[in-house]
C-alpha positions in Angstrom: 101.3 103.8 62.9 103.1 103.3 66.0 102.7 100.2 68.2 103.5 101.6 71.7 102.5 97.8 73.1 100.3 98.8 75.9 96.6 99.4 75.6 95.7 100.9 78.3 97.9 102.9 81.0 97.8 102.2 84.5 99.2 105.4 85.6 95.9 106.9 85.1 93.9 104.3 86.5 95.9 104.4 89.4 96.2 108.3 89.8 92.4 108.2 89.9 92.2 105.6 92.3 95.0 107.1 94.6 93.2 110.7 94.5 90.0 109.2 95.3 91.2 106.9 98.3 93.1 110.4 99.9 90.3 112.3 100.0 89.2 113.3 103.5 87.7 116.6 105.4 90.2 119.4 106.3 92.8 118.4 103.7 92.8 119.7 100.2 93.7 116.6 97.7 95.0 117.1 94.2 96.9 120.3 92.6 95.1 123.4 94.7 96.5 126.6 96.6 95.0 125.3 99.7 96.8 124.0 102.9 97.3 121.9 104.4 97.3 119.4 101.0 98.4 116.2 99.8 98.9 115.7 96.0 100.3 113.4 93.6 103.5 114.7 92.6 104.6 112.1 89.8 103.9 109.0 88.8 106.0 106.9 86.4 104.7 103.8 85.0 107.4 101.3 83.9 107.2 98.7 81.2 105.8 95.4 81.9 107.7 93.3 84.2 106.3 89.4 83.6 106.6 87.9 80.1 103.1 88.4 79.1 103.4 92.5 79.9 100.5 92.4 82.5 102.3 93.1 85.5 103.6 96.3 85.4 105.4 98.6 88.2 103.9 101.6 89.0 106.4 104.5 91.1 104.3 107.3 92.7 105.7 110.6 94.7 103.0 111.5 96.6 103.3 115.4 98.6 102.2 116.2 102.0 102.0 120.1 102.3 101.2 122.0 105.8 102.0 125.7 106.0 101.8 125.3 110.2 104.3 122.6 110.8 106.5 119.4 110.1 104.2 117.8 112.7 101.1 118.3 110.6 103.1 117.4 107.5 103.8 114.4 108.8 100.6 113.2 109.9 98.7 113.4 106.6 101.5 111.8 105.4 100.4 108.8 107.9 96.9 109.4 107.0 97.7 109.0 102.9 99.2 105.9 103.7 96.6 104.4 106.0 93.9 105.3 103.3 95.8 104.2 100.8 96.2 100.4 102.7 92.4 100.4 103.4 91.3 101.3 99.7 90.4 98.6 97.5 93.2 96.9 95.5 91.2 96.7 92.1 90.8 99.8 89.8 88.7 99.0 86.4 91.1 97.2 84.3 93.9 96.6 87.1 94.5 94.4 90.6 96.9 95.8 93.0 99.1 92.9 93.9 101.1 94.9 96.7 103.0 98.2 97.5 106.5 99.1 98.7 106.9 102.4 100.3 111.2 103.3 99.6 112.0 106.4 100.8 110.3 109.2 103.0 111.8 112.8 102.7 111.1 115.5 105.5 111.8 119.4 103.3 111.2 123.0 104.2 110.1 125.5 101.8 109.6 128.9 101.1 106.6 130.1 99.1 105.9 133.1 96.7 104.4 134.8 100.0 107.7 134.0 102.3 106.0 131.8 104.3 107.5 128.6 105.2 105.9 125.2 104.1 106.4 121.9 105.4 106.6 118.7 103.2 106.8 114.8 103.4 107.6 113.2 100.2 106.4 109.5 100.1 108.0 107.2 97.5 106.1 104.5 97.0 106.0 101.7 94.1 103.1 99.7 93.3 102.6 96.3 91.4 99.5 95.6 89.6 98.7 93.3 86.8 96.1 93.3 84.1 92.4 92.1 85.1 
C-alpha cells in the first residue's frame, strides 16, 4: 500500500465551505449554465508547511461570470470576497488561520452562443491547520 501521508484533504473541506459561504440570491454558485455565476475554478492543496504537516496551504481560483458587463463581474467578485471574510474560519477537521488574496484578473470571453462574457479571476491562498 501506498502511504500518501495525509489523512484527510483539505481541498475538499474547504471547497465545501467556500461554495456554501458564496451562496446568495441572483447569483448562480458552483459549475451551472446560469449567469451571472461565481464558481470555484481550481483549487490546489500543497503539502504541509510546519514540521508536524498540520498546516497546510490551500491556493483557490475562484470565477466571477456576468454575461451583461465587467461592472457586474466585478461586483460579485467583491461580494465572494466579503462572504468569504464573514464566514466562519473552522470547517470540520480544519481552522482557517488567514487568507491572502495575489492576483485579480479582469478577461473577456466569447461563448458557444457568440455572446460576450465578463470574468474576474480571484487568486487567493489560504492557511489552515489541523483541528
Amino acid at each position: 500500500m501506498i502511504d500518501i501521508n495525509k489523512s484527510i484533504q483539505a481541498c475538499d473541506e474547504l471547497f465545501r465551505h467556500l461554495t456554501r459561504a458564496m451562496q446568495r440570491k441572483g447569483v448562480f454558485v458552483g459549475s451551472t449554465a446560469g449567469y451571472p455565476r461565481a464558481e470555484i475554478a481550481s483549487i490546489n492543496e500543497q503539502s504541509g508547511i510546519d514540521k508536524g504537516g498540520d498546516v497546510r496551504q490551500i491556493l483557490v481560483s475562484i470565477d466571477s461570470m456576468s454575461s451583461r458587463s465587467l461592472g457586474e463581474a466585478l461586483a460579485i467578485s467583491q461580494r465572494n470576497l466579503d462572504l468569504i471574510k464573514e464566514a466562519e474560519d473552522t470547517t470540520d477537521n480544519f481552522r482557517i488561520l488567514g487568507v491572502t488574496e495575489s492576483t485579480a484578473q479582469t478577461m473577456e470571453d466569447m461563448t458557444e452562443t457568440q455572446a460576450v462574457l465578463y470574468r474576474v479571476i480571484n487568486s487567493l491562498t489560504f492557511y489552515i491547520a489541523a483541528k
